[in-house]
Structures are given as structure tokens and as C-alpha cells.
Amino acid sequence: MVGSLSRGGLEEFIRSVYRDMLPIRAVGPDNGGEGELEKCEYLEGIVRSLGFKRCERYDAGDPRARGGLRPNLVARFYGDKPKTLWVVGHLDVVPPGDSSLWHHEPFKASFIDEKVYGRGSEDDGQGILLGLCAAKSLAERELDSEVDLGVVLVSDEETGSVYGVRHLLSVGRGVIGDDDWVLVPDAGNSDGSLLEVAEKGVLWFRVQVLGVQTHGSTPEKGVNAHRLGSKLMLLIDDYLHGKYNARNELFEPPTSTFEPTKREPNVPNVNTVPGSDTFYFDCRILPNYTTSQVLGDVERLVEDFCGRNGVRCRVEVVSREDPSPPTDPNSEFAKRFTETLRRVRGTSVKPKGIGGGTVAKYFRANGIPTVVWMTCDETAHQPDEYAKIPNIVSDTQVILGLIGANVSF
Ligand SMILES: [Zn+2]
């Protein structure tokens, strides 16, 4: 029968892709793996077999990876429509971590009831599957749509996107049009009611205070770096919270956050005064500010503190991403998304901003309307990571609704 794809047929397609895809260990070189080439080649075969009219690669060179490449694939289903909805999934996965915590083999698809377990099943196998399932539906139901369906598969999401989205947007800048829409299915919640339209900027820095180590009974012969480090840490904490206190109700929480987090171990025994102290901050910064402003203040505070106390200190940036302008919650894309979710699934959503962490910020920085959304139980990076197959089917219907090809399974 022409033009038919049943719910069962779509679920079987999802299972078969997972069965072949999850054993391919697409761990990036920064996480000790060989990269994403094999997984990309497998998925490119599927993309081509589904009948995408345009399919291109924008690979980045990386001698550490297998084949010397970090692949990025861009495909459009029809290839000739003025507007495209791009569904962006990432190929790389994080390592499984402590294998004793898993009840399933990490690099194998284990199907139990409606779930598929394995590393990369949710993060971001679910995002990859959504684009493929929407295309399979268009192909097998012989549908037409108002908006084109695009699939983007990128490398290096887990370790900074230099070889992934950032590379793609620099060498293939024109490929994603300013009027196109981008969906990043790489975060969400269990009923699909979280529509993310904004992310905070991220600044991670470390501060090292160098004193003089001595015996615990003769502190006057040394300089206690731990005490000075603690004072300095609280000074930075108070200063940043006091100065960068803007509120933006789009975000949850509605303020910038500045958290002292990691502290490096100092001396192993109680009766030694530590000569070195190292602490870290994780800052999530509202779009009202830049990471340079915050960092500049931290550097001044540290310099002044060290001068007053006669010690040496060092500030080092561990990671930084400036906040991108949010996607307007009243934009055509955001409104269409909320309407489609209500119509297709009866879910009501409120667009929100979060603490940061997806590739959406790079698209937004280029002025492209971008939302982050999927329906998932948030098991990414955990042992026993899983995806629910009915969520993928249901989210596929939402994507088809968004591009104006209404289908129900
Ligand atoms: Zn992810």
C-alpha cells in the first residue's frame, strides 16, 4: 500500500536505528575517544536512503580523531522551499563512567518495555532520531509540507563545539538562513512542557593563592594560603552577587548565579599549614552582562587582595561563553511552537530561559530563531541512560505539525 507508515512501522524503524547506532562509540578525542566519523557515515547512509534531496558535509580536521575528521552533516528533505526547520542532533556521546553502576551494557541497545537503554540513547540519539523519523514520515506518507525539513548532525557538542556547530556556522554560514528555524532536541522534561528560548552565559574560572607552607604549630613562619583563599573566595562571592543583581523573569532562576564549586585538595595531614589554595567558580550570567565584565572585576579584586596581603595569586579561565540574545518568546517560531504543542498534544508550554549548556546559543548569536525542546526523562550522562520510544513518536508528530505536514500515528 502506497503512502502508509503505521505507528508500529515507525517504532520498528526507531529500534533498528538504535540497534545499529548505539554500539558505535562516538566519544570525542577530548574525552579519550576516536571521534564521530563511523557514526556519521552510518547515519549518512540512512539520510540518503530516506530520499533527502540535498546532503552535504562540513567536516573539521582533527588529527586526533579517526580519519583525521570531525564530521558535520547537513541535509534538506525537499531542498527547494524558502524556509527550513532544522532539527539539530549531536553525534558525540560522553563515556559511560563507572560501569558497575550500569544494569545494561552501555554500548548496546537494550530494549525493555517502551524504553531503550544505552549511552547516547537520549543524549543525543533522541535528537538524531527525531529528524530521521520526521523524514521517514514525509517519505512514506508522501506528504508535502509548507516548511522544509532539515537535519543537522554535528560533532563535538560535549567538549566545546569547536569542531562541530562553531565550525559549521563559520564555513557553512549561508546554509542555515537567517529566516530559518532551528530546533535543538538536546534537553527537555518528561511531559514536553519546557520550551527553552534563552540561555545564560557561562564563565568558569579558577583562582590559586600561593602562601608559604609551614608546621601547624608555627604559623608565624609561613603564610596560610587556605585562610587567605577562603577570604578571597567569599570576597568574590559577595562582590559578584552585589554588583550583578539584575533580574530577568524569563529565566529560571531569574538572576545570574555565582557559585564557588570545586576546591583542590591541599595538604594530606592536619598539622601542616597549606602553602597553596585553589578554588573554582561556576558563573551563569544573564544576557544583561558579558563574561568580560565579570572576569575583569574578578581579576581586579584578586590583584588588590594579593597586594594587600603580600601573596601571589593566579586567575585562570576554565571555560567561557558569552550569553546570546534570547529568541523572542513572542516570535513567529516560538508562538507556532506553543500552538503546535497545544493542538497536536494538548500540552501547554511557557517559553523559558535556563542556565546554559546547548548549542542553541551559537545559532542565536547568529540571529537565527532557536528553541531547545524534547520530551525526555533527563537521563543524559547518567548510568542506565534511556529514551522512551513513544516520546520519539509523539515528538515526531509535533515536528511534522510545525512544518505544516499534519500526521497522526
Ligand atoms: Zn547532548
Short mmCIF file of C-alpha atoms and ligand atoms in Angstrom, two decimals:
data_model
loop_
_atom_site.label_atom_id
_atom_site.label_comp_id
_atom_site.label_asym_id
_atom_site.label_seq_id
_atom_site.Cartn_x
_atom_site.Cartn_y
_atom_site.Cartn_z
CA MET A 1 0.00 0.00 0.00
CA VAL A 2 1.47 3.34 -1.07
CA GLY A 3 1.66 6.21 1.37
CA SER A 4 1.39 4.30 4.59
CA LEU A 5 3.57 4.29 7.64
CA SER A 6 1.97 2.86 10.72
CA ARG A 7 2.87 3.68 14.29
CA GLY A 8 4.32 0.18 14.54
CA GLY A 9 6.39 0.75 11.40
CA LEU A 10 7.85 3.94 12.83
CA GLU A 11 8.63 2.25 16.15
CA GLU A 12 10.39 -0.58 14.32
CA PHE A 13 12.47 1.97 12.40
CA ILE A 14 13.47 3.63 15.70
CA ARG A 15 14.51 0.27 17.17
CA SER A 16 16.57 -0.70 14.15
CA VAL A 17 18.47 2.62 14.12
CA TYR A 18 19.19 2.34 17.84
CA ARG A 19 20.32 -1.29 17.45
CA ASP A 20 22.95 -0.27 14.88
CA MET A 21 23.86 3.16 16.21
CA LEU A 22 24.43 2.66 19.95
CA PRO A 23 27.31 0.15 19.55
CA ILE A 24 29.29 2.79 17.59
CA ARG A 25 31.34 4.50 20.30
CA ALA A 26 31.28 8.11 19.18
CA VAL A 27 33.31 9.54 22.06
CA GLY A 28 35.28 12.69 21.18
CA PRO A 29 39.10 12.85 21.48
CA ASP A 30 38.91 15.30 24.42
CA ASN A 31 37.05 12.55 26.28
CA GLY A 32 39.55 9.88 25.24
CA GLY A 33 37.67 8.50 22.21
CA GLU A 34 38.18 8.23 18.45
CA GLY A 35 35.51 10.66 17.31
CA GLU A 36 32.27 10.54 15.36
CA LEU A 37 33.19 9.55 11.77
CA GLU A 38 31.89 5.98 11.83
CA LYS A 39 28.59 7.02 13.38
CA CYS A 40 28.17 9.86 10.90
CA GLU A 41 28.82 7.55 7.93
CA TYR A 42 26.23 5.09 9.22
CA LEU A 43 23.64 7.87 9.64
CA GLU A 44 24.50 9.46 6.29
CA GLY A 45 23.55 6.14 4.68
CA ILE A 46 20.13 6.37 6.34
CA VAL A 47 19.68 10.02 5.39
CA ARG A 48 20.42 9.17 1.76
CA SER A 49 18.12 6.16 1.76
CA LEU A 50 15.25 8.30 3.09
CA GLY A 51 15.45 10.43 -0.06
CA PHE A 52 16.76 13.78 1.20
CA LYS A 53 17.29 15.92 -1.92
CA ARG A 54 20.33 17.79 -0.53
CA CYS A 55 23.00 16.33 1.72
CA GLU A 56 26.36 17.96 2.41
CA ARG A 57 29.25 17.53 4.82
CA TYR A 58 31.15 20.32 6.57
CA ASP A 59 33.85 18.31 8.31
CA ALA A 60 36.52 19.83 10.53
CA GLY A 61 40.08 18.48 10.51
CA ASP A 62 41.28 16.96 13.78
CA PRO A 63 44.37 14.71 13.63
CA ARG A 64 43.42 13.10 16.96
CA ALA A 65 40.21 11.62 15.54
CA ARG A 66 39.76 8.53 13.38
CA GLY A 67 40.09 9.55 9.74
CA GLY A 68 41.51 12.90 10.89
CA LEU A 69 38.00 14.35 10.74
CA ARG A 70 35.17 15.52 12.92
CA PRO A 71 32.12 15.19 10.64
CA ASN A 72 29.16 17.57 10.39
CA LEU A 73 26.26 16.66 8.13
CA VAL A 74 23.58 19.00 6.77
CA ALA A 75 20.62 17.67 4.77
CA ARG A 76 17.36 19.10 3.46
CA PHE A 77 14.45 16.87 2.60
CA TYR A 78 12.87 18.85 -0.25
CA GLY A 79 15.71 21.26 -0.88
CA ASP A 80 13.66 23.90 -2.67
CA LYS A 81 11.47 25.62 -0.07
CA PRO A 82 12.12 29.17 1.12
CA LYS A 83 12.09 28.24 4.81
CA THR A 84 13.57 25.27 6.65
CA LEU A 85 13.06 23.86 10.13
CA TRP A 86 16.44 22.43 11.12
CA VAL A 87 16.48 19.62 13.66
CA VAL A 88 19.96 19.62 15.16
CA GLY A 89 21.29 16.47 16.82
CA HIS A 90 24.80 15.78 18.06
CA LEU A 91 26.76 12.67 17.17
CA ASP A 92 29.18 12.52 20.09
CA VAL A 93 28.42 10.82 23.40
CA VAL A 94 30.09 11.03 26.80
CA PRO A 95 31.98 8.00 28.16
CA PRO A 96 29.88 5.56 30.23
CA GLY A 97 31.61 6.41 33.53
CA ASP A 98 31.70 3.80 36.31
CA SER A 99 30.45 0.66 34.53
CA SER A 100 29.48 -1.01 37.82
CA LEU A 101 26.63 1.48 38.10
CA TRP A 102 25.04 0.26 34.85
CA HIS A 103 22.45 -2.53 34.77
CA HIS A 104 22.72 -2.72 30.96
CA GLU A 105 25.64 -2.76 28.56
CA PRO A 106 26.43 0.91 27.83
CA PHE A 107 27.35 0.42 24.17
CA LYS A 108 24.46 -1.78 23.15
CA ALA A 109 20.76 -1.05 22.65
CA SER A 110 18.75 -2.88 25.35
CA PHE A 111 15.01 -2.74 24.77
CA ILE A 112 12.85 -3.14 27.85
CA ASP A 113 9.16 -2.35 27.57
CA GLU A 114 8.96 1.01 25.83
CA LYS A 115 12.47 2.10 26.69
CA VAL A 116 15.83 1.75 25.00
CA TYR A 117 18.84 1.80 27.31
CA GLY A 118 22.41 2.68 26.33
CA ARG A 119 24.92 5.53 26.26
CA GLY A 120 23.70 8.08 23.75
CA SER A 121 20.10 6.81 23.68
CA GLU A 122 18.70 10.10 24.99
CA ASP A 123 21.75 12.36 24.58
CA ASP A 124 21.52 12.81 21.73
CA GLY A 125 20.18 9.70 20.00
CA GLN A 126 16.71 11.04 20.61
CA GLY A 127 17.54 14.29 18.82
CA ILE A 128 19.04 12.38 15.89
CA LEU A 129 16.02 10.05 15.66
CA LEU A 130 13.52 12.93 15.64
CA GLY A 131 14.87 14.37 12.40
CA LEU A 132 15.08 10.92 10.78
CA CYS A 133 11.56 9.92 11.90
CA ALA A 134 10.06 13.13 10.55
CA ALA A 135 11.78 12.48 7.20
CA LYS A 136 10.67 8.86 7.11
CA SER A 137 7.09 10.02 7.68
CA LEU A 138 7.31 12.57 4.87
CA ALA A 139 8.78 9.95 2.56
CA GLU A 140 6.46 7.05 3.29
CA ARG A 141 3.25 9.02 3.67
CA GLU A 142 4.13 11.01 0.54
CA LEU A 143 3.30 14.25 2.31
CA ASP A 144 4.04 17.76 1.27
CA SER A 145 4.84 20.46 3.78
CA GLU A 146 4.84 24.21 3.96
CA VAL A 147 8.31 24.43 5.53
CA ASP A 148 11.27 22.23 4.55
CA LEU A 149 12.66 19.69 6.99
CA GLY A 150 16.40 19.94 7.60
CA VAL A 151 18.59 17.61 9.58
CA VAL A 152 21.91 18.71 11.07
CA LEU A 153 24.21 16.18 12.75
CA VAL A 154 27.21 17.71 14.48
CA SER A 155 30.36 16.55 16.26
CA ASP A 156 31.96 17.83 19.44
CA GLU A 157 28.90 19.05 21.35
CA GLU A 158 30.13 17.63 24.63
CA THR A 159 33.52 19.35 24.59
CA GLY A 160 33.02 22.86 23.27
CA SER A 161 31.67 22.54 19.67
CA VAL A 162 34.85 23.96 18.10
CA TYR A 163 34.82 21.06 15.59
CA GLY A 164 31.02 20.98 15.46
CA VAL A 165 28.44 23.78 15.34
CA ARG A 166 31.02 26.55 15.62
CA HIS A 167 32.90 25.12 12.64
CA LEU A 168 29.68 24.61 10.66
CA LEU A 169 28.47 28.15 11.28
CA SER A 170 31.79 29.61 10.17
CA VAL A 171 32.46 27.59 6.99
CA GLY A 172 28.84 26.97 6.05
CA ARG A 173 27.35 30.21 7.33
CA GLY A 174 24.89 30.65 4.47
CA VAL A 175 23.50 27.11 4.78
CA ILE A 176 21.24 27.95 7.69
CA GLY A 177 19.23 31.00 6.62
CA ASP A 178 18.52 33.90 8.98
CA ASP A 179 14.79 33.29 8.50
CA ASP A 180 15.02 29.56 9.07
CA TRP A 181 14.04 27.93 12.35
CA VAL A 182 16.30 25.77 14.49
CA LEU A 183 15.16 23.11 16.94
CA VAL A 184 17.78 21.63 19.25
CA PRO A 185 16.29 18.49 20.82
CA ASP A 186 19.01 18.11 23.44
CA ALA A 187 17.18 18.97 26.67
CA GLY A 188 13.63 18.87 27.88
CA ASN A 189 11.35 17.47 30.53
CA SER A 190 9.11 14.44 30.92
CA ASP A 191 5.87 16.00 29.65
CA GLY A 192 7.41 18.20 26.96
CA SER A 193 6.23 21.41 28.65
CA LEU A 194 9.65 23.04 28.77
CA LEU A 195 10.33 25.24 25.74
CA GLU A 196 13.76 26.81 26.15
CA VAL A 197 14.29 30.09 24.31
CA ALA A 198 17.27 31.55 26.15
CA GLU A 199 20.47 30.51 27.91
CA LYS A 200 22.72 32.33 30.29
CA GLY A 201 26.39 32.89 29.55
CA VAL A 202 28.85 30.62 31.28
CA LEU A 203 32.11 31.57 33.00
CA TRP A 204 34.19 29.02 34.88
CA PHE A 205 37.39 30.27 36.46
CA ARG A 206 39.96 29.08 38.93
CA VAL A 207 41.96 31.10 41.47
CA GLN A 208 45.18 29.92 43.03
CA VAL A 209 46.59 31.63 46.12
CA LEU A 210 50.26 30.97 46.87
CA GLY A 211 51.34 31.35 50.52
CA VAL A 212 54.15 29.65 52.42
CA GLN A 213 53.77 26.13 53.83
CA THR A 214 54.89 25.51 57.40
CA HIS A 215 54.29 23.38 60.50
CA GLY A 216 50.85 23.69 62.07
CA SER A 217 52.35 24.76 65.40
CA THR A 218 54.38 27.64 63.95
CA PRO A 219 52.04 29.54 61.62
CA GLU A 220 54.08 32.72 62.05
CA LYS A 221 56.82 31.13 59.94
CA GLY A 222 54.53 30.69 56.93
CA VAL A 223 51.55 32.22 55.13
CA ASN A 224 48.34 30.20 55.34
CA ALA A 225 47.04 30.05 51.77
CA HIS A 226 43.89 28.23 52.83
CA ARG A 227 42.77 31.06 55.14
CA LEU A 228 43.56 33.72 52.54
CA GLY A 229 41.94 31.68 49.80
CA SER A 230 38.75 31.32 51.88
CA LYS A 231 38.59 35.08 52.50
CA LEU A 232 39.22 35.83 48.85
CA MET A 233 36.58 33.33 47.75
CA LEU A 234 33.92 34.96 49.95
CA LEU A 235 35.01 38.43 48.84
CA ILE A 236 34.49 37.47 45.18
CA ASP A 237 31.19 35.79 46.05
CA ASP A 238 29.78 38.87 47.82
CA TYR A 239 31.05 41.31 45.21
CA LEU A 240 29.60 39.49 42.20
CA HIS A 241 26.21 38.91 43.84
CA GLY A 242 26.06 42.57 44.88
CA LYS A 243 27.03 44.08 41.56
CA TYR A 244 25.45 41.73 39.00
CA ASN A 245 22.00 41.63 40.59
CA ALA A 246 19.69 42.19 37.60
CA ARG A 247 16.55 40.03 37.38
CA ASN A 248 15.01 38.63 34.21
CA GLU A 249 11.80 36.68 34.79
CA LEU A 250 12.25 34.76 31.52
CA PHE A 251 14.94 32.74 33.29
CA GLU A 252 14.80 30.14 35.97
CA PRO A 253 16.31 31.16 38.37
CA PRO A 254 15.70 34.81 37.35
CA THR A 255 19.15 36.06 38.40
CA SER A 256 22.74 35.44 37.42
CA THR A 257 24.34 32.78 39.64
CA PHE A 258 27.90 32.76 41.02
CA GLU A 259 28.79 29.54 42.80
CA PRO A 260 32.09 28.58 44.37
CA THR A 261 32.28 24.89 43.47
CA LYS A 262 35.39 22.77 43.22
CA ARG A 263 38.28 23.11 45.68
CA GLU A 264 41.54 21.31 45.07
CA PRO A 265 42.97 19.15 47.86
CA ASN A 266 45.83 20.85 49.69
CA VAL A 267 47.83 19.09 52.42
CA PRO A 268 47.20 15.46 53.40
CA ASN A 269 47.74 15.94 57.13
CA VAL A 270 46.18 18.12 59.81
CA ASN A 271 49.38 19.60 61.24
CA THR A 272 50.64 21.38 58.14
CA VAL A 273 49.71 24.96 57.18
CA PRO A 274 48.91 24.83 53.44
CA GLY A 275 51.08 26.91 51.15
CA SER A 276 48.70 26.77 48.20
CA ASP A 277 44.93 27.04 47.83
CA THR A 278 42.93 26.61 44.64
CA PHE A 279 39.21 27.19 44.23
CA TYR A 280 36.78 27.44 41.31
CA PHE A 281 33.64 29.39 40.45
CA ASP A 282 30.80 28.39 38.14
CA CYS A 283 29.05 31.59 36.99
CA ARG A 284 25.86 31.65 34.88
CA ILE A 285 25.38 35.14 33.56
CA LEU A 286 22.20 36.86 32.32
CA PRO A 287 22.29 38.46 28.84
CA ASN A 288 22.39 41.87 30.59
CA TYR A 289 26.12 41.35 31.16
CA THR A 290 29.20 39.95 29.44
CA THR A 291 31.71 37.42 30.74
CA SER A 292 34.48 40.03 30.22
CA GLN A 293 32.85 42.44 32.67
CA VAL A 294 32.63 39.76 35.34
CA LEU A 295 36.11 38.43 34.69
CA GLY A 296 37.60 41.94 34.72
CA ASP A 297 36.11 42.53 38.17
CA VAL A 298 37.41 39.21 39.46
CA GLU A 299 40.93 39.98 38.22
CA ARG A 300 40.90 43.42 39.86
CA LEU A 301 39.62 42.03 43.16
CA VAL A 302 42.26 39.30 43.20
CA GLU A 303 45.09 41.67 42.33
CA ASP A 304 44.08 44.12 45.03
CA PHE A 305 43.65 41.35 47.63
CA CYS A 306 47.07 39.88 46.86
CA GLY A 307 48.74 43.29 47.06
CA ARG A 308 47.21 43.95 50.47
CA ASN A 309 48.19 40.51 51.80
CA GLY A 310 51.61 40.16 50.22
CA VAL A 311 50.90 36.89 48.42
CA ARG A 312 50.89 35.79 44.81
CA CYS A 313 47.64 34.76 43.11
CA ARG A 314 46.66 33.50 39.67
CA VAL A 315 43.29 33.69 37.89
CA GLU A 316 42.69 31.29 35.01
CA VAL A 317 39.63 30.89 32.81
CA VAL A 318 38.50 27.26 32.57
CA SER A 319 35.59 27.88 30.20
CA ARG A 320 33.65 30.87 28.94
CA GLU A 321 30.72 31.51 26.64
CA ASP A 322 29.10 34.90 26.41
CA PRO A 323 25.31 34.91 26.73
CA SER A 324 23.50 35.09 23.36
CA PRO A 325 20.42 37.26 22.85
CA PRO A 326 17.31 35.17 23.65
CA THR A 327 14.89 34.00 20.97
CA ASP A 328 11.88 36.29 21.44
CA PRO A 329 9.11 34.30 23.21
CA ASN A 330 6.68 36.28 21.01
CA SER A 331 8.47 35.48 17.75
CA GLU A 332 6.60 33.64 14.99
CA PHE A 333 8.60 30.47 15.66
CA ALA A 334 8.10 30.40 19.44
CA LYS A 335 4.38 31.13 19.05
CA ARG A 336 3.97 28.49 16.36
CA PHE A 337 5.75 26.00 18.61
CA THR A 338 3.44 26.62 21.56
CA GLU A 339 0.36 26.49 19.32
CA THR A 340 1.50 23.24 17.66
CA LEU A 341 2.15 21.59 21.02
CA ARG A 342 -1.29 22.55 22.23
CA ARG A 343 -3.00 21.39 19.04
CA VAL A 344 -1.09 18.14 18.47
CA ARG A 345 -0.69 17.02 22.03
CA GLY A 346 -2.71 19.23 24.33
CA THR A 347 0.47 20.36 26.11
CA SER A 348 0.63 23.95 27.25
CA VAL A 349 4.09 25.45 27.48
CA LYS A 350 5.64 28.64 28.68
CA PRO A 351 8.89 29.70 26.98
CA LYS A 352 11.75 29.88 29.48
CA GLY A 353 15.45 30.56 29.85
CA ILE A 354 17.84 28.15 31.59
CA GLY A 355 21.36 28.16 33.00
CA GLY A 356 23.00 27.30 29.71
CA GLY A 357 24.58 24.36 28.02
CA THR A 358 23.34 23.58 24.49
CA VAL A 359 24.48 24.57 21.01
CA ALA A 360 21.40 26.81 20.70
CA LYS A 361 23.49 29.79 21.83
CA TYR A 362 25.64 29.66 18.66
CA PHE A 363 22.60 29.82 16.38
CA ARG A 364 21.09 32.60 18.50
CA ALA A 365 24.38 34.53 18.36
CA ASN A 366 23.91 34.50 14.56
CA GLY A 367 20.36 35.86 14.91
CA ILE A 368 18.64 32.58 13.97
CA PRO A 369 15.41 31.82 15.93
CA THR A 370 16.21 28.72 18.00
CA VAL A 371 14.41 26.67 20.62
CA VAL A 372 15.53 23.72 22.71
CA TRP A 373 12.85 21.13 23.27
CA MET A 374 12.13 17.43 23.53
CA THR A 375 10.20 15.06 25.77
CA CYS A 376 12.57 13.06 27.95
CA ASP A 377 13.21 11.91 31.49
CA GLU A 378 16.57 13.75 31.66
CA THR A 379 18.84 10.70 31.97
CA ALA A 380 21.71 12.20 29.94
CA HIS A 381 25.24 11.45 31.22
CA GLN A 382 23.86 9.05 33.85
CA PRO A 383 24.32 5.29 34.16
CA ASP A 384 21.34 3.47 32.63
CA GLU A 385 20.65 6.37 30.27
CA TYR A 386 17.47 5.65 28.31
CA ALA A 387 14.98 7.07 25.83
CA LYS A 388 11.27 6.26 25.61
CA ILE A 389 10.19 5.22 22.14
CA PRO A 390 6.62 6.65 22.47
CA ASN A 391 8.16 10.07 23.26
CA ILE A 392 10.06 9.95 19.97
CA VAL A 393 6.88 9.09 18.04
CA SER A 394 4.94 11.84 19.76
CA ASP A 395 7.68 14.46 19.31
CA THR A 396 7.92 13.50 15.62
CA GLN A 397 4.25 14.43 15.24
CA VAL A 398 4.97 17.83 16.78
CA ILE A 399 7.80 18.42 14.30
CA LEU A 400 5.57 17.44 11.39
CA GLY A 401 2.89 19.79 12.74
CA LEU A 402 5.44 22.61 12.91
CA ILE A 403 6.32 22.29 9.23
CA GLY A 404 2.66 22.04 8.24
CA ALA A 405 2.55 18.33 7.38
CA ASN A 406 -0.04 17.06 9.80
CA VAL A 407 0.06 13.37 10.53
CA SER A 408 -1.15 11.27 13.35
CA PHE A 409 0.15 7.86 14.25
ZN ZN B 1 23.52 16.44 24.47
#
